[in-house]
Amino acid sequence: MVQFLLYRPIAVLVSTFALVVLGIITFNQIPVSLLPDIAVPEITVQISFPNTSARELQRTIIKPIKNQLQQVNHLDNLEAQTQDGLAIVKLKFDFGTNINLAYIEVNEKIDGIMGQLPREMVRPKVIKAGASDIPIFNLNVTQKEGFGNSNMDLSEFCENVLRRRIEQLKEVAMVDITGLSQPEVVIFPDQSKLRSLGITEQILKENLLKNNIELGNLLVKDGQYQYNIRFSTALKTVEDIENIYLKIGSQQKGERVLQMKELAQVSIQEQQLGGMYSFNGKRAICLSIIKQSDTQLLQLRKKLNAQIAHFKKEYPQLEFHISQDQTELLDLSINNLIGNILFGGLCTFIMIFFFMNDFRTPILMGIVIPISLIVTFLCFYLFQISINIVSLAGLVLGIGEIIDSSIIVIENIEQYREEGHSLDEACVNGTQEVIMPLFTSILTNSAVFLPLIFISGIAGALFFDQAIAVTISLGISLLCSYTLIPVLYRISNLKEEKLIGFVPRKITWLMKVSNSTYDRLFYFVFRYKKGMLVFFSFLVIVSIPLFSNLDKSGMPRISRTEIEVKIDWNEAITVEENNRRVAQLTKTIENSTRSGMYVSAFIGQQQFLLNRELQQNFNESLINIKVASNQEFESMQIEIKKYLTYHYPKTIVSFNAAKNVFEVLFNTTESPMQARVFNSRNIDIPNIEQIDLLNSELNKNGFYSQMPAMQNRFYIQILFDRLLYYDVEYERIVQSLKTIFSQYDLGSLKDEQKYIPIFLGNHTKPLRIMIQQATVLNNKGQYLPLGEFIKISNQEDYKTFYLDKSGGFIPFNFTPSNKDVPFLQSSVQKIVANHPNLHVGFSGAFYKNLEFVSELGLIILVAIGLLYFILSAQFESLVQPLIVLLTIAFGLTGAMSLLYFAGNSINIMSAIGMIVLIGILDNDSILKIDTMNRSREFMSLEDAIRISGKRRLKSQLMTFLTTILGLLPVLFSLGLGAELQKPLALSVIGGMFLGLFISISFIPLVYWFLYSKVWKRVN
């Protein structure tokens, strides 16, 4: 095959050129994203039932829904959080579940239970979770002086103008929005006039409804013409309400006609706030831009930047700021990875020149690597793989494999030429000799990656994407080594061969040093064979405690530059007071942050449709703070905690990294350990006294966790006996209470843009004063004090109720180190055991990480088993593959040692690094053993081992250095991409250093022990 290609170089070059052109054309069509497009196996059900307490909602609504949803297929876990009037049920499915079918089934279950729920309750919303639902950034709009009269004008402009213009971009899926002010019409009656005229709130409502009837359209024929007639009796403006006529009195006592404006004050104002949004201390509107799933993210950012530039020019009275920009993370991560690839490639070319002492080989690499990359991108397009930090990591490995394979082929061709073969013979024989071991090494690499795709969860999806990217890169490297390298080598050397023949290259000083070092080490090892075996055994034993002491985590620790502060003031404060406190905190933060930083605050309830994390209560806030560095990220937490503890000691606060694709996919903010306390007597949650006592005992023993948030509720009880005694109707009591709380609904004002609700209201005063001053009319026409017919009581209860498959529970979150978790778990179990009515369960990141590491270990064993069988077929021996496996064991020891001393952990990325390491080490071992097998047929065993090792030394050192130089920049780079790749780089570098030493010393020694007796018998 190689000979066939050598004599048809034009066909090879034309075919290569065609593939390159196709790759360039398709490159711009490949999606660019931070991480692979992984479907999150999660569905959220949002239940809204206003004016219902959290306890009542959990007991009457959430538990029946939970029992219904537990029947959904492939459901892994179910959790619910319930607050006053609102609940969120999260359904987590087994990874690989068809989330579209699960979405349909969940909706069917909701439809099936609607008949058992209150009729007035709105149907629960079912929302599919997805990484693409995370906004690419938030556009914050604030107003300068001169724009409108209120926040309502800004809200209307953002909703009807800015939002629509952004959504016109085809790359934008939707614009989610919060911070809007909604208008309402409030009628404030003059109570003294109403009493003197004998008018009740019911009379006002009836007259308003009579004047607000929508008659619709009528078709009227007039001869040969037909007209569409519309009645305009509906109320459209505040003046329409003020001009409503009311007929007061009777024929006996006299009748009067009055207008509404004579009896009440009518005004349009901002609805009572359930929440608001602020940016850098100013009230703002937040527009969250959500992209289409297949959109080029960086291209969308350019279009949005242009759109925002137009907004700034057209509306100078507005300020536009961007926050939580996901494209910055993508841009920085990918640029760093590309920079690392280029820097590593440059170092590799320089290193190749020093080894080969020839410009042609680096130039050859400079031609082959770009061609291979472009063809790889063509395969990415065909296999629908996006360009992301995972697939780029596969490319890094692919480039290393292309360089390694090319070096091995070129080096072998050079050795044949030094033996006196012609250029064509050297190209054919040199390539044919190593192609089978190269094919085996690539097959073993693929075999090692294959079982990893069966890891459960998001990790399995990442491994799948990585495995496809690596397999494509490996396949391209083998194809280039077998076809393009020998053809290009022949073309570059053909002229010189014809003119002066082959001139052996001078041995460089680097190879002289390497050869002499190799000889000394070889003779030393073979002089002290048994001592060296003991030394190698010691190295393996040392790795056991290293592995047990290494931290285990799902994903590596990464630096964060945007902190998310979740605040529960743990007091029944208003939204306005919530905003005041946040503003005070913001001023403190702004004084300590540098320019370019920002503070955005989601105060109380938010209006987002898709953001499930912001379904919070009116006395809660979520603050996002952009900081300069990871050190400031840590110090900011301490500063905020100190401020809140001093000024508001009841506050419950938690700190996390701001949400991005990475955080959402891997749930990095989950507590290491959460103790869930259940009531063992019944399905209800433990009472407050039990939890308070348990929390005190935990604190006494040094296990600190915040007490669950509590809230005070006012309960109004209507005294029915007094209603009967004073002849007062129940409906009038309810009407009076609704009027006091400005909740007496009188219909809506039909504006041109929207329907504006109309309420009968009362001027804001303290609650007890409003009740004391309020009156109610009985059937005898007497006005009686409202306070005589109601009783107000105060009661403390949990603010949030939690539920999972096992029932209702109270959570206690702890943040121990991994080493302390077993002790903490047993201690908590003992303390809870002292309470006979309680029992405890545990969950958290620690347990998931432990499960992941156990699963990963099992699958790696399966991968090594596959590797053994492939090598057995290659070597036709059951013993020689064990040498390769021993080399891999030492390489993994080196990887864990460097991870340990660098303060890193065993995680998904370091595991990928270990898999890559296995592939690199078995490449060298396969080639070396294959050369030893062929060499011992015509020389002594020791000479065969030594000469075979020296023959592969140059390619082995070049492979070692190209790998190290390619990964070294990752250790000193910043950004998410580099930080994710750092554990991978540490694993490979640590394993390569020890693996090189083992390959030069241990493999020859073991090979000699295995075959020395056999060789003596034969000879």
JSON list of N, CA, C and O in Angstrom, two decimals, residues 152-153 156 159 181-187 208-209 212 234-238 241 266-272 744-760:
[
{"chain": "A", "resi": 152, "resn": "MET", "atom": "N", "xyz": [-42.29, 52.85, 35.59]},
{"chain": "A", "resi": 152, "resn": "MET", "atom": "CA", "xyz": [-43.29, 52.24, 34.71]},
{"chain": "A", "resi": 152, "resn": "MET", "atom": "C", "xyz": [-43.03, 52.61, 33.25]},
{"chain": "A", "resi": 152, "resn": "MET", "atom": "O", "xyz": [-43.23, 51.78, 32.35]},
{"chain": "A", "resi": 153, "resn": "ASP", "atom": "N", "xyz": [-42.58, 53.85, 33.01]},
{"chain": "A", "resi": 153, "resn": "ASP", "atom": "CA", "xyz": [-42.26, 54.24, 31.63]},
{"chain": "A", "resi": 153, "resn": "ASP", "atom": "C", "xyz": [-41.08, 53.43, 31.10]},
{"chain": "A", "resi": 153, "resn": "ASP", "atom": "O", "xyz": [-41.09, 52.97, 29.96]},
{"chain": "A", "resi": 156, "resn": "GLU", "atom": "N", "xyz": [-42.27, 49.80, 30.38]},
{"chain": "A", "resi": 156, "resn": "GLU", "atom": "CA", "xyz": [-43.02, 49.69, 29.13]},
{"chain": "A", "resi": 156, "resn": "GLU", "atom": "C", "xyz": [-42.11, 49.78, 27.92]},
{"chain": "A", "resi": 156, "resn": "GLU", "atom": "O", "xyz": [-42.27, 49.03, 26.95]},
{"chain": "A", "resi": 159, "resn": "GLU", "atom": "N", "xyz": [-40.04, 46.48, 27.63]},
{"chain": "A", "resi": 159, "resn": "GLU", "atom": "CA", "xyz": [-40.86, 45.33, 27.25]},
{"chain": "A", "resi": 159, "resn": "GLU", "atom": "C", "xyz": [-41.35, 45.41, 25.81]},
{"chain": "A", "resi": 159, "resn": "GLU", "atom": "O", "xyz": [-41.37, 44.40, 25.10]},
{"chain": "A", "resi": 181, "resn": "SER", "atom": "N", "xyz": [-42.12, 47.25, 36.31]},
{"chain": "A", "resi": 181, "resn": "SER", "atom": "CA", "xyz": [-43.16, 47.84, 37.16]},
{"chain": "A", "resi": 181, "resn": "SER", "atom": "C", "xyz": [-44.49, 47.74, 36.42]},
{"chain": "A", "resi": 181, "resn": "SER", "atom": "O", "xyz": [-44.60, 48.16, 35.27]},
{"chain": "A", "resi": 182, "resn": "GLN", "atom": "N", "xyz": [-45.49, 47.17, 37.07]},
{"chain": "A", "resi": 182, "resn": "GLN", "atom": "CA", "xyz": [-46.80, 47.00, 36.47]},
{"chain": "A", "resi": 182, "resn": "GLN", "atom": "C", "xyz": [-47.77, 48.02, 37.06]},
{"chain": "A", "resi": 182, "resn": "GLN", "atom": "O", "xyz": [-47.78, 48.24, 38.28]},
{"chain": "A", "resi": 183, "resn": "PRO", "atom": "N", "xyz": [-48.59, 48.65, 36.21]},
{"chain": "A", "resi": 183, "resn": "PRO", "atom": "CA", "xyz": [-49.52, 49.66, 36.73]},
{"chain": "A", "resi": 183, "resn": "PRO", "atom": "C", "xyz": [-50.80, 49.04, 37.30]},
{"chain": "A", "resi": 183, "resn": "PRO", "atom": "O", "xyz": [-51.17, 47.92, 36.93]},
{"chain": "A", "resi": 184, "resn": "GLU", "atom": "N", "xyz": [-51.46, 49.76, 38.15]},
{"chain": "A", "resi": 184, "resn": "GLU", "atom": "CA", "xyz": [-52.78, 49.39, 38.65]},
{"chain": "A", "resi": 184, "resn": "GLU", "atom": "C", "xyz": [-53.55, 50.67, 38.97]},
{"chain": "A", "resi": 184, "resn": "GLU", "atom": "O", "xyz": [-52.96, 51.71, 39.27]},
{"chain": "A", "resi": 185, "resn": "VAL", "atom": "N", "xyz": [-54.85, 50.59, 38.86]},
{"chain": "A", "resi": 185, "resn": "VAL", "atom": "CA", "xyz": [-55.71, 51.71, 39.21]},
{"chain": "A", "resi": 185, "resn": "VAL", "atom": "C", "xyz": [-56.28, 51.45, 40.59]},
{"chain": "A", "resi": 185, "resn": "VAL", "atom": "O", "xyz": [-56.84, 50.38, 40.86]},
{"chain": "A", "resi": 186, "resn": "VAL", "atom": "N", "xyz": [-56.12, 52.42, 41.49]},
{"chain": "A", "resi": 186, "resn": "VAL", "atom": "CA", "xyz": [-56.60, 52.27, 42.87]},
{"chain": "A", "resi": 186, "resn": "VAL", "atom": "C", "xyz": [-57.61, 53.39, 43.16]},
{"chain": "A", "resi": 186, "resn": "VAL", "atom": "O", "xyz": [-57.35, 54.57, 42.87]},
{"chain": "A", "resi": 187, "resn": "ILE", "atom": "N", "xyz": [-58.74, 52.98, 43.66]},
{"chain": "A", "resi": 187, "resn": "ILE", "atom": "CA", "xyz": [-59.80, 53.92, 44.04]},
{"chain": "A", "resi": 187, "resn": "ILE", "atom": "C", "xyz": [-59.79, 54.05, 45.56]},
{"chain": "A", "resi": 187, "resn": "ILE", "atom": "O", "xyz": [-60.02, 53.07, 46.28]},
{"chain": "A", "resi": 208, "resn": "LEU", "atom": "N", "xyz": [-69.32, 50.38, 39.04]},
{"chain": "A", "resi": 208, "resn": "LEU", "atom": "CA", "xyz": [-68.14, 50.34, 38.17]},
{"chain": "A", "resi": 208, "resn": "LEU", "atom": "C", "xyz": [-68.25, 49.20, 37.16]},
{"chain": "A", "resi": 208, "resn": "LEU", "atom": "O", "xyz": [-67.94, 49.37, 35.98]},
{"chain": "A", "resi": 209, "resn": "LEU", "atom": "N", "xyz": [-68.73, 48.03, 37.62]},
{"chain": "A", "resi": 209, "resn": "LEU", "atom": "CA", "xyz": [-68.86, 46.89, 36.71]},
{"chain": "A", "resi": 209, "resn": "LEU", "atom": "C", "xyz": [-69.91, 47.14, 35.64]},
{"chain": "A", "resi": 209, "resn": "LEU", "atom": "O", "xyz": [-69.77, 46.70, 34.49]},
{"chain": "A", "resi": 212, "resn": "ASN", "atom": "N", "xyz": [-68.41, 48.99, 32.82]},
{"chain": "A", "resi": 212, "resn": "ASN", "atom": "CA", "xyz": [-67.20, 48.39, 32.25]},
{"chain": "A", "resi": 212, "resn": "ASN", "atom": "C", "xyz": [-67.53, 47.12, 31.48]},
{"chain": "A", "resi": 212, "resn": "ASN", "atom": "O", "xyz": [-66.73, 46.19, 31.42]},
{"chain": "A", "resi": 234, "resn": "ALA", "atom": "N", "xyz": [-66.46, 50.35, 27.37]},
{"chain": "A", "resi": 234, "resn": "ALA", "atom": "CA", "xyz": [-65.50, 49.88, 28.36]},
{"chain": "A", "resi": 234, "resn": "ALA", "atom": "C", "xyz": [-64.65, 51.04, 28.87]},
{"chain": "A", "resi": 234, "resn": "ALA", "atom": "O", "xyz": [-64.37, 51.99, 28.14]},
{"chain": "A", "resi": 235, "resn": "LEU", "atom": "N", "xyz": [-64.23, 50.96, 30.12]},
{"chain": "A", "resi": 235, "resn": "LEU", "atom": "CA", "xyz": [-63.37, 51.97, 30.73]},
{"chain": "A", "resi": 235, "resn": "LEU", "atom": "C", "xyz": [-61.95, 51.84, 30.17]},
{"chain": "A", "resi": 235, "resn": "LEU", "atom": "O", "xyz": [-61.38, 50.76, 30.15]},
{"chain": "A", "resi": 236, "resn": "LYS", "atom": "N", "xyz": [-61.40, 52.97, 29.73]},
{"chain": "A", "resi": 236, "resn": "LYS", "atom": "CA", "xyz": [-60.08, 52.95, 29.11]},
{"chain": "A", "resi": 236, "resn": "LYS", "atom": "C", "xyz": [-59.08, 53.87, 29.81]},
{"chain": "A", "resi": 236, "resn": "LYS", "atom": "O", "xyz": [-57.87, 53.66, 29.70]},
{"chain": "A", "resi": 237, "resn": "THR", "atom": "N", "xyz": [-59.55, 54.88, 30.51]},
{"chain": "A", "resi": 237, "resn": "THR", "atom": "CA", "xyz": [-58.66, 55.82, 31.18]},
{"chain": "A", "resi": 237, "resn": "THR", "atom": "C", "xyz": [-59.14, 56.07, 32.60]},
{"chain": "A", "resi": 237, "resn": "THR", "atom": "O", "xyz": [-60.27, 55.71, 32.98]},
{"chain": "A", "resi": 238, "resn": "VAL", "atom": "N", "xyz": [-58.26, 56.70, 33.38]},
{"chain": "A", "resi": 238, "resn": "VAL", "atom": "CA", "xyz": [-58.62, 57.06, 34.76]},
{"chain": "A", "resi": 238, "resn": "VAL", "atom": "C", "xyz": [-59.79, 58.04, 34.75]},
{"chain": "A", "resi": 238, "resn": "VAL", "atom": "O", "xyz": [-60.69, 57.99, 35.61]},
{"chain": "A", "resi": 241, "resn": "ILE", "atom": "N", "xyz": [-63.16, 56.45, 34.70]},
{"chain": "A", "resi": 241, "resn": "ILE", "atom": "CA", "xyz": [-63.62, 55.98, 36.01]},
{"chain": "A", "resi": 241, "resn": "ILE", "atom": "C", "xyz": [-64.13, 57.16, 36.85]},
{"chain": "A", "resi": 241, "resn": "ILE", "atom": "O", "xyz": [-65.18, 57.07, 37.52]},
{"chain": "A", "resi": 266, "resn": "VAL", "atom": "N", "xyz": [-59.21, 58.72, 42.44]},
{"chain": "A", "resi": 266, "resn": "VAL", "atom": "CA", "xyz": [-58.82, 57.66, 41.50]},
{"chain": "A", "resi": 266, "resn": "VAL", "atom": "C", "xyz": [-57.44, 57.99, 40.96]},
{"chain": "A", "resi": 266, "resn": "VAL", "atom": "O", "xyz": [-57.20, 59.10, 40.46]},
{"chain": "A", "resi": 267, "resn": "SER", "atom": "N", "xyz": [-56.52, 57.05, 41.05]},
{"chain": "A", "resi": 267, "resn": "SER", "atom": "CA", "xyz": [-55.16, 57.29, 40.55]},
{"chain": "A", "resi": 267, "resn": "SER", "atom": "C", "xyz": [-54.58, 56.00, 39.98]},
{"chain": "A", "resi": 267, "resn": "SER", "atom": "O", "xyz": [-54.98, 54.89, 40.37]},
{"chain": "A", "resi": 268, "resn": "ILE", "atom": "N", "xyz": [-53.66, 56.17, 39.04]},
{"chain": "A", "resi": 268, "resn": "ILE", "atom": "CA", "xyz": [-52.92, 55.04, 38.48]},
{"chain": "A", "resi": 268, "resn": "ILE", "atom": "C", "xyz": [-51.53, 55.04, 39.10]},
{"chain": "A", "resi": 268, "resn": "ILE", "atom": "O", "xyz": [-50.87, 56.09, 39.15]},
{"chain": "A", "resi": 269, "resn": "GLN", "atom": "N", "xyz": [-51.11, 53.94, 39.62]},
{"chain": "A", "resi": 269, "resn": "GLN", "atom": "CA", "xyz": [-49.85, 53.86, 40.33]},
{"chain": "A", "resi": 269, "resn": "GLN", "atom": "C", "xyz": [-49.19, 52.50, 40.10]},
{"chain": "A", "resi": 269, "resn": "GLN", "atom": "O", "xyz": [-49.77, 51.61, 39.46]},
{"chain": "A", "resi": 270, "resn": "GLU", "atom": "N", "xyz": [-48.00, 52.37, 40.60]},
{"chain": "A", "resi": 270, "resn": "GLU", "atom": "CA", "xyz": [-47.25, 51.12, 40.48]},
{"chain": "A", "resi": 270, "resn": "GLU", "atom": "C", "xyz": [-47.86, 50.07, 41.40]},
{"chain": "A", "resi": 270, "resn": "GLU", "atom": "O", "xyz": [-48.23, 50.36, 42.54]},
{"chain": "A", "resi": 271, "resn": "GLN", "atom": "N", "xyz": [-48.01, 48.86, 40.87]},
{"chain": "A", "resi": 271, "resn": "GLN", "atom": "CA", "xyz": [-48.55, 47.79, 41.69]},
{"chain": "A", "resi": 271, "resn": "GLN", "atom": "C", "xyz": [-47.67, 47.54, 42.90]},
{"chain": "A", "resi": 271, "resn": "GLN", "atom": "O", "xyz": [-46.46, 47.80, 42.88]},
{"chain": "A", "resi": 272, "resn": "GLN", "atom": "N", "xyz": [-48.27, 46.98, 43.93]},
{"chain": "A", "resi": 272, "resn": "GLN", "atom": "CA", "xyz": [-47.51, 46.65, 45.13]},
{"chain": "A", "resi": 272, "resn": "GLN", "atom": "C", "xyz": [-46.37, 45.71, 44.75]},
{"chain": "A", "resi": 272, "resn": "GLN", "atom": "O", "xyz": [-46.55, 44.70, 44.07]},
{"chain": "A", "resi": 744, "resn": "TYR", "atom": "N", "xyz": [-59.27, 44.51, 47.01]},
{"chain": "A", "resi": 744, "resn": "TYR", "atom": "CA", "xyz": [-60.66, 44.40, 46.58]},
{"chain": "A", "resi": 744, "resn": "TYR", "atom": "C", "xyz": [-60.70, 44.63, 45.08]},
{"chain": "A", "resi": 744, "resn": "TYR", "atom": "O", "xyz": [-60.65, 45.75, 44.59]},
{"chain": "A", "resi": 745, "resn": "ASP", "atom": "N", "xyz": [-60.81, 43.56, 44.33]},
{"chain": "A", "resi": 745, "resn": "ASP", "atom": "CA", "xyz": [-60.71, 43.59, 42.86]},
{"chain": "A", "resi": 745, "resn": "ASP", "atom": "C", "xyz": [-62.01, 44.13, 42.26]},
{"chain": "A", "resi": 745, "resn": "ASP", "atom": "O", "xyz": [-63.10, 43.60, 42.54]},
{"chain": "A", "resi": 746, "resn": "LEU", "atom": "N", "xyz": [-61.88, 45.17, 41.41]},
{"chain": "A", "resi": 746, "resn": "LEU", "atom": "CA", "xyz": [-63.05, 45.78, 40.78]},
{"chain": "A", "resi": 746, "resn": "LEU", "atom": "C", "xyz": [-63.03, 45.61, 39.26]},
{"chain": "A", "resi": 746, "resn": "LEU", "atom": "O", "xyz": [-63.66, 46.38, 38.53]},
{"chain": "A", "resi": 747, "resn": "GLY", "atom": "N", "xyz": [-62.30, 44.65, 38.75]},
{"chain": "A", "resi": 747, "resn": "GLY", "atom": "CA", "xyz": [-62.22, 44.45, 37.31]},
{"chain": "A", "resi": 747, "resn": "GLY", "atom": "C", "xyz": [-60.92, 45.00, 36.76]},
{"chain": "A", "resi": 747, "resn": "GLY", "atom": "O", "xyz": [-59.90, 45.05, 37.46]},
{"chain": "A", "resi": 748, "resn": "SER", "atom": "N", "xyz": [-60.95, 45.46, 35.50]},
{"chain": "A", "resi": 748, "resn": "SER", "atom": "CA", "xyz": [-59.72, 45.95, 34.87]},
{"chain": "A", "resi": 748, "resn": "SER", "atom": "C", "xyz": [-60.02, 47.09, 33.91]},
{"chain": "A", "resi": 748, "resn": "SER", "atom": "O", "xyz": [-61.12, 47.19, 33.35]},
{"chain": "A", "resi": 749, "resn": "LEU", "atom": "N", "xyz": [-59.00, 47.92, 33.73]},
{"chain": "A", "resi": 749, "resn": "LEU", "atom": "CA", "xyz": [-59.06, 49.04, 32.80]},
{"chain": "A", "resi": 749, "resn": "LEU", "atom": "C", "xyz": [-58.46, 48.57, 31.48]},
{"chain": "A", "resi": 749, "resn": "LEU", "atom": "O", "xyz": [-57.32, 48.11, 31.44]},
{"chain": "A", "resi": 750, "resn": "LYS", "atom": "N", "xyz": [-59.22, 48.66, 30.39]},
{"chain": "A", "resi": 750, "resn": "LYS", "atom": "CA", "xyz": [-58.78, 48.11, 29.11]},
{"chain": "A", "resi": 750, "resn": "LYS", "atom": "C", "xyz": [-58.00, 49.17, 28.33]},
{"chain": "A", "resi": 750, "resn": "LYS", "atom": "O", "xyz": [-58.55, 49.89, 27.51]},
{"chain": "A", "resi": 751, "resn": "ASP", "atom": "N", "xyz": [-56.70, 49.25, 28.65]},
{"chain": "A", "resi": 751, "resn": "ASP", "atom": "CA", "xyz": [-55.81, 50.19, 27.97]},
{"chain": "A", "resi": 751, "resn": "ASP", "atom": "C", "xyz": [-55.50, 49.67, 26.57]},
{"chain": "A", "resi": 751, "resn": "ASP", "atom": "O", "xyz": [-55.80, 48.52, 26.23]},
{"chain": "A", "resi": 752, "resn": "GLU", "atom": "N", "xyz": [-54.89, 50.52, 25.74]},
{"chain": "A", "resi": 752, "resn": "GLU", "atom": "CA", "xyz": [-54.55, 50.10, 24.39]},
{"chain": "A", "resi": 752, "resn": "GLU", "atom": "C", "xyz": [-53.50, 48.99, 24.39]},
{"chain": "A", "resi": 752, "resn": "GLU", "atom": "O", "xyz": [-53.49, 48.11, 23.53]},
{"chain": "A", "resi": 753, "resn": "GLN", "atom": "N", "xyz": [-52.57, 49.01, 25.36]},
{"chain": "A", "resi": 753, "resn": "GLN", "atom": "CA", "xyz": [-51.47, 48.05, 25.39]},
{"chain": "A", "resi": 753, "resn": "GLN", "atom": "C", "xyz": [-51.79, 46.82, 26.23]},
{"chain": "A", "resi": 753, "resn": "GLN", "atom": "O", "xyz": [-51.41, 45.71, 25.89]},
{"chain": "A", "resi": 754, "resn": "LYS", "atom": "N", "xyz": [-52.49, 47.00, 27.34]},
{"chain": "A", "resi": 754, "resn": "LYS", "atom": "CA", "xyz": [-52.69, 45.89, 28.27]},
{"chain": "A", "resi": 754, "resn": "LYS", "atom": "C", "xyz": [-53.92, 46.16, 29.13]},
{"chain": "A", "resi": 754, "resn": "LYS", "atom": "O", "xyz": [-54.50, 47.24, 29.09]},
{"chain": "A", "resi": 755, "resn": "TYR", "atom": "N", "xyz": [-54.30, 45.16, 29.91]},
{"chain": "A", "resi": 755, "resn": "TYR", "atom": "CA", "xyz": [-55.38, 45.29, 30.88]},
{"chain": "A", "resi": 755, "resn": "TYR", "atom": "C", "xyz": [-54.76, 45.68, 32.22]},
{"chain": "A", "resi": 755, "resn": "TYR", "atom": "O", "xyz": [-53.87, 44.99, 32.72]},
{"chain": "A", "resi": 756, "resn": "ILE", "atom": "N", "xyz": [-55.24, 46.78, 32.79]},
{"chain": "A", "resi": 756, "resn": "ILE", "atom": "CA", "xyz": [-54.71, 47.27, 34.06]},
{"chain": "A", "resi": 756, "resn": "ILE", "atom": "C", "xyz": [-55.74, 46.98, 35.15]},
{"chain": "A", "resi": 756, "resn": "ILE", "atom": "O", "xyz": [-56.90, 47.41, 35.05]},
{"chain": "A", "resi": 757, "resn": "PRO", "atom": "N", "xyz": [-55.37, 46.25, 36.20]},
{"chain": "A", "resi": 757, "resn": "PRO", "atom": "CA", "xyz": [-56.36, 45.90, 37.24]},
{"chain": "A", "resi": 757, "resn": "PRO", "atom": "C", "xyz": [-56.80, 47.13, 38.04]},
{"chain": "A", "resi": 757, "resn": "PRO", "atom": "O", "xyz": [-56.05, 48.10, 38.20]},
{"chain": "A", "resi": 758, "resn": "ILE", "atom": "N", "xyz": [-58.04, 47.07, 38.52]},
{"chain": "A", "resi": 758, "resn": "ILE", "atom": "CA", "xyz": [-58.61, 48.14, 39.33]},
{"chain": "A", "resi": 758, "resn": "ILE", "atom": "C", "xyz": [-58.91, 47.58, 40.72]},
{"chain": "A", "resi": 758, "resn": "ILE", "atom": "O", "xyz": [-59.53, 46.52, 40.85]},
{"chain": "A", "resi": 759, "resn": "PHE", "atom": "N", "xyz": [-58.44, 48.30, 41.76]},
{"chain": "A", "resi": 759, "resn": "PHE", "atom": "CA", "xyz": [-58.66, 47.85, 43.13]},
{"chain": "A", "resi": 759, "resn": "PHE", "atom": "C", "xyz": [-59.27, 48.99, 43.94]},
{"chain": "A", "resi": 759, "resn": "PHE", "atom": "O", "xyz": [-59.03, 50.17, 43.69]},
{"chain": "A", "resi": 760, "resn": "LEU", "atom": "N", "xyz": [-60.10, 48.58, 44.89]},
{"chain": "A", "resi": 760, "resn": "LEU", "atom": "CA", "xyz": [-60.59, 49.51, 45.90]},
{"chain": "A", "resi": 760, "resn": "LEU", "atom": "C", "xyz": [-59.59, 49.46, 47.04]},
{"chain": "A", "resi": 760, "resn": "LEU", "atom": "O", "xyz": [-59.35, 48.39, 47.62]}
]
